[in-house]
Amino acid sequence: MEDRRYGETNNPPPPLPSATRSFANYTPSTSSTKIVPQATAMKALAAGLAFVGILASMIHHVAGNFSSNVVMLNQRNWRKEVEDNPHAVFVNLLNPEWEELASKVKGFVKIAYWDTEKSGQAPPVLGEIRGTPTIKLLRPKRKAKTNKQKEVVDYQMERKAGDMQSFALDLMPSFVERVNGEEDFLKFQNKAKKYGLPMVLFFSEDRRILNEMKFLSAEFRRRVLIAQIPFTKKENKSLFFEYGVRGQALLVVPPRSTEEGGEEQSDEDKQNLVVFDGKWNLHRLQSFISEHALKSEVKLPKPAEKKEQQETQQENTKKEHVKTEL
């Protein structure tokens, strides 16, 4: 298949007021889930969720010390490391494989273990422990209102760092919305407007969602709305042209004030775009989005409030329809 990038066309798009940065030399990170070493099958199993996910192993006794990349879970830190964590936690007991895994997924997935002798009985969320080593990944349920509700996935593949790394990163929570054309982009804009969320637009050269984007979508969930616009979809080329993007770029569109209103994005809106022009790494990306994210999560309407809003919207639509007919 012919590989044609936007910047190689004969008619390049007009530049934005601030030049959009292209990340042609970017090498994506391979880490994205954190895993815990396996001291003994029963102890590591109780480890819970951190960062994008938590990979945990149940062990009966920890034979040796682990690095600071591996977290020992107990009753005191369980809430901080697992319940309140929007990311994944990987719990296991395989040393030195566990140490290697923790190093590879550092910053993306938390690696932890639970020592049943020192930490006591494992939390009920970890479920039944069948033999050792037992390895589990914990991550927030997608439709849950808080991070405390966890989905637990058993790891049943080979106990090698590379296999566990692939497993952990593949299961990282992701709230990135893919855009496949202008219709999808309009829905994305309307959703951001409905909740008053800043839009983070990630223009990419392929459809693969980077671990960095997965992490950021979980870290800033309900504080920004992140869309990935791949150039490989021909329906998206007009969006690359509209925003003056060549190659890979990251933009933030601040939310409109309630007084501004309007459905379409104006030229003035594009003047307010913020372009990320720093070094592409997780720390700098996180700092950049943090500057433009809402200070707190938007509150989702309760069922009764949602029903009332829908009824009001239907009534307004009905009135507009009658007025048009008259």
XYZ file of C-alpha atoms in Angstrom:
326
model
C 0.000 0.000 0.000
C 1.306 3.422 -0.899
C 2.414 5.425 2.131
C 1.625 9.107 1.633
C 1.833 11.448 4.581
C 0.077 14.739 4.697
C 3.254 16.758 4.621
C 4.259 15.163 1.317
C 1.304 16.449 -0.708
C 1.708 19.250 -3.202
C -0.807 21.518 -1.496
C 0.063 21.776 2.211
C -2.580 23.186 4.570
C -2.383 26.746 5.855
C -0.449 26.976 9.158
C -2.099 27.861 12.447
C -1.179 31.114 14.212
C 1.294 29.029 16.252
C 3.115 26.454 14.173
C 1.999 22.911 14.915
C 4.818 20.694 16.142
C 5.438 17.457 14.268
C 6.824 14.501 16.209
C 8.552 12.679 13.381
C 11.376 11.405 15.572
C 9.150 10.199 18.390
C 9.730 6.643 19.597
C 6.691 5.501 21.615
C 7.199 3.988 25.008
C 6.540 0.292 25.391
C 5.451 0.530 29.011
C 2.003 1.174 30.275
C 0.957 -1.125 33.106
C 2.503 -1.632 36.501
C 3.198 -5.107 37.920
C 4.027 -6.400 41.387
C 6.718 -9.023 42.193
C 5.715 -12.480 43.322
C 7.106 -13.193 46.742
C 4.789 -16.099 47.294
C 1.654 -17.087 45.474
C -0.746 -16.103 48.229
C 0.857 -12.784 49.138
C 1.127 -11.202 45.728
C -2.449 -11.989 44.762
C -3.862 -9.337 47.014
C -2.004 -6.560 45.261
C -4.326 -4.110 43.669
C -4.710 -1.417 41.086
C -2.520 1.597 40.466
C -1.873 3.912 37.535
C -3.475 2.644 34.337
C -3.750 -0.817 35.752
C -2.393 -2.959 38.522
C -0.853 -6.345 37.949
C -0.697 -8.232 41.216
C 0.496 -11.609 42.419
C -0.550 -13.505 45.516
C 2.337 -14.825 47.557
C 2.680 -16.609 50.871
C 6.036 -15.142 51.814
C 8.375 -12.608 50.209
C 11.752 -14.187 49.579
C 13.963 -11.140 49.140
C 13.586 -7.399 48.660
C 12.122 -5.658 45.622
C 13.000 -2.299 44.123
C 10.950 0.851 44.629
C 9.218 0.062 41.327
C 7.331 -2.736 43.091
C 4.773 -1.890 45.767
C 3.975 -4.105 48.736
C 0.258 -3.795 49.418
C -1.296 -3.848 52.874
C -4.414 -2.670 54.672
C -2.953 0.819 55.202
C -2.078 1.656 51.594
C -4.774 -0.372 49.799
C -7.119 2.574 49.330
C -4.417 4.897 47.997
C -2.679 2.378 45.738
C -5.740 0.514 44.484
C -9.210 1.874 45.263
C -8.554 5.520 44.387
C -6.264 4.725 41.471
C -7.674 5.446 37.965
C -5.092 3.207 36.325
C -4.258 -0.500 36.233
C -2.472 -2.580 38.856
C -0.596 -5.807 38.127
C 0.080 -8.144 41.039
C 2.559 -11.012 40.768
C 5.391 -12.869 42.517
C 8.024 -13.629 39.894
C 11.439 -12.363 40.864
C 13.507 -11.317 38.864
C 10.879 -11.384 36.067
C 8.690 -9.161 38.225
C 11.463 -6.604 38.654
C 12.099 -6.505 34.911
C 8.394 -6.076 34.251
C 8.104 -3.260 36.799
C 10.982 -1.448 35.095
C 9.436 -1.790 31.630
C 5.986 -0.514 32.592
C 7.141 2.109 35.092
C 4.894 5.154 35.041
C 2.051 3.386 33.248
C 1.031 0.349 35.285
C 1.686 -0.281 38.939
C 3.311 -3.546 39.932
C 2.475 -4.797 43.403
C 2.219 -7.836 45.619
C 0.369 -8.875 48.757
C 2.168 -10.781 51.507
C -0.456 -12.792 53.366
C 1.863 -13.303 56.335
C 2.756 -9.638 56.832
C -0.309 -7.918 55.341
C -3.013 -10.306 56.499
C -5.982 -11.592 54.541
C -6.250 -10.318 50.972
C -9.142 -7.960 50.059
C -12.301 -9.698 48.752
C -12.026 -7.954 45.354
C -9.122 -10.239 44.466
C -11.419 -13.228 44.603
C -10.452 -16.849 45.101
C -6.771 -17.755 45.104
C -6.126 -21.066 43.373
C -2.561 -22.218 43.764
C 0.589 -20.216 43.334
C 1.674 -18.084 41.747
C -1.606 -16.318 41.160
C -1.402 -13.178 39.019
C -4.221 -10.693 38.525
C -4.688 -7.332 36.830
C -7.072 -4.792 38.349
C -8.460 -1.784 36.526
C -11.460 0.542 37.005
C -14.725 -0.550 35.437
C -15.409 1.572 32.384
C -18.985 2.595 33.240
C -18.431 2.995 36.979
C -18.833 6.439 38.528
C -15.742 6.013 40.727
C -12.395 4.237 40.468
C -13.221 2.006 43.436
C -15.222 -0.424 41.310
C -12.636 -2.745 39.784
C -12.556 -5.249 36.976
C -10.254 -8.170 37.828
C -8.568 -10.140 35.032
C -6.632 -13.356 35.729
C -3.257 -13.740 34.015
C -2.857 -17.242 32.570
C -0.009 -16.890 30.068
C 3.706 -17.655 30.429
C 5.395 -16.076 33.462
C 7.929 -14.096 31.428
C 8.462 -10.343 31.679
C 7.774 -9.792 27.966
C 4.474 -11.697 28.008
C 3.317 -9.978 31.186
C 4.294 -6.601 29.736
C 2.162 -7.153 26.627
C -0.741 -8.335 28.764
C -0.544 -5.358 31.118
C -0.185 -2.700 28.414
C -2.915 -4.164 26.216
C -5.367 -4.022 29.123
C -4.586 -0.464 30.176
C -7.809 1.538 30.589
C -8.355 3.839 27.620
C -10.940 6.582 27.217
C -9.492 7.938 23.979
C -12.209 8.485 21.368
C -11.261 7.599 17.798
C -12.436 9.982 15.089
C -13.165 8.497 11.672
C -14.412 11.471 9.712
C -16.200 14.775 10.190
C -19.400 13.180 11.502
C -17.498 11.504 14.349
C -15.669 14.751 15.041
C -18.959 16.665 15.284
C -20.260 14.140 17.834
C -17.034 14.547 19.785
C -17.390 18.347 19.739
C -20.998 18.146 20.912
C -20.054 15.830 23.767
C -17.291 18.193 24.901
C -19.665 21.148 24.686
C -22.390 19.310 26.628
C -20.112 18.801 29.620
C -17.987 21.931 29.207
C -14.798 19.914 28.705
C -11.588 21.072 27.005
C -10.908 19.085 23.829
C -7.510 17.429 23.419
C -6.911 16.582 19.748
C -4.215 14.020 19.023
C -3.408 13.950 15.305
C -1.585 10.698 14.551
C -0.057 9.023 11.524
C -1.663 5.641 12.272
C -4.550 4.175 14.276
C -2.452 2.744 17.108
C -3.290 4.343 20.449
C -0.092 5.174 22.311
C 0.341 4.096 25.919
C 0.843 7.761 26.804
C -2.602 8.624 25.450
C -4.220 5.718 27.289
C -2.626 6.855 30.527
C -3.609 10.504 30.083
C -7.196 9.634 29.152
C -7.532 7.747 32.446
C -5.607 10.293 34.516
C -7.713 13.246 33.300
C -10.987 11.392 32.759
C -14.004 13.725 32.974
C -11.610 16.708 33.141
C -10.735 16.723 29.428
C -11.998 14.831 26.393
C -9.310 13.228 24.234
C -9.778 12.351 20.559
C -7.354 10.560 18.263
C -7.547 11.619 14.607
C -5.491 9.177 12.487
C -4.258 10.305 9.079
C -4.680 6.755 7.747
C -8.432 7.393 7.525
C -9.015 9.394 4.360
C -12.130 10.887 5.951
C -9.848 12.713 8.418
C -7.619 14.469 5.893
C -9.903 17.499 5.807
C -9.454 17.850 9.587
C -5.664 17.813 9.201
C -6.038 20.568 6.598
C -8.520 22.547 8.715
C -6.212 22.602 11.746
C -3.030 23.096 9.752
C -1.433 19.871 10.952
C 1.397 18.027 9.236
C 2.391 14.714 10.750
C 1.819 14.035 14.449
C 0.612 16.822 16.720
C -1.260 17.518 19.941
C -3.649 20.455 20.346
C -5.919 21.669 23.126
C -9.155 23.503 22.365
C -10.329 25.386 25.482
C -14.069 25.108 26.234
C -16.302 27.984 25.240
C -17.889 30.108 27.902
C -21.630 29.624 28.283
C -22.234 33.123 26.911
C -20.539 32.406 23.591
C -22.859 29.598 22.470
C -22.920 28.530 18.861
C -22.529 25.139 17.241
C -19.694 25.647 14.783
C -16.119 26.322 15.728
C -15.186 29.815 14.581
C -11.897 31.256 13.324
C -11.581 32.948 16.709
C -11.739 29.534 18.386
C -8.813 28.377 16.273
C -6.848 31.438 17.372
C -7.215 30.143 20.961
C -5.783 26.702 20.185
C -2.883 25.647 22.376
C -0.179 23.600 20.646
C 2.087 21.209 22.543
C 5.628 21.985 21.422
C 7.669 20.310 24.147
C 9.618 17.076 24.299
C 7.311 14.111 23.812
C 7.406 12.151 27.072
C 4.804 11.219 29.647
C 5.891 13.752 32.264
C 5.782 16.740 29.895
C 2.534 15.615 28.275
C 0.947 15.206 31.689
C 2.076 18.683 32.762
C 0.763 20.201 29.520
C -2.702 18.678 29.792
C -2.849 19.428 33.522
C -2.522 23.142 32.715
C -5.650 23.058 30.556
C -7.781 20.404 32.285
C -10.680 21.270 34.551
C -9.743 21.460 38.224
C -12.292 18.798 39.154
C -14.300 16.116 37.363
C -17.602 17.069 35.794
C -20.568 15.563 37.612
C -22.730 13.243 35.570
C -26.486 13.921 35.890
C -28.486 11.594 38.127
C -31.132 9.393 36.428
C -34.001 11.683 37.508
C -32.164 14.808 36.344
C -31.241 13.125 33.058
C -34.880 12.207 32.398
C -35.976 15.776 33.136
C -33.339 17.155 30.750
C -34.483 14.787 27.995
C -38.130 15.782 28.483
C -37.217 19.477 28.346
C -35.182 18.927 25.189
C -38.048 17.027 23.540
C -40.492 19.788 24.481
C -38.226 22.471 23.026
C -37.817 20.453 19.841
C -41.591 20.081 19.569
C -42.130 23.836 19.974
C -39.518 24.611 17.348
C -41.148 22.143 14.970
C -44.593 23.721 15.414
C -43.166 27.198 14.966
C -41.465 26.145 11.752
C -44.694 24.710 10.379
C -46.555 27.899 11.170
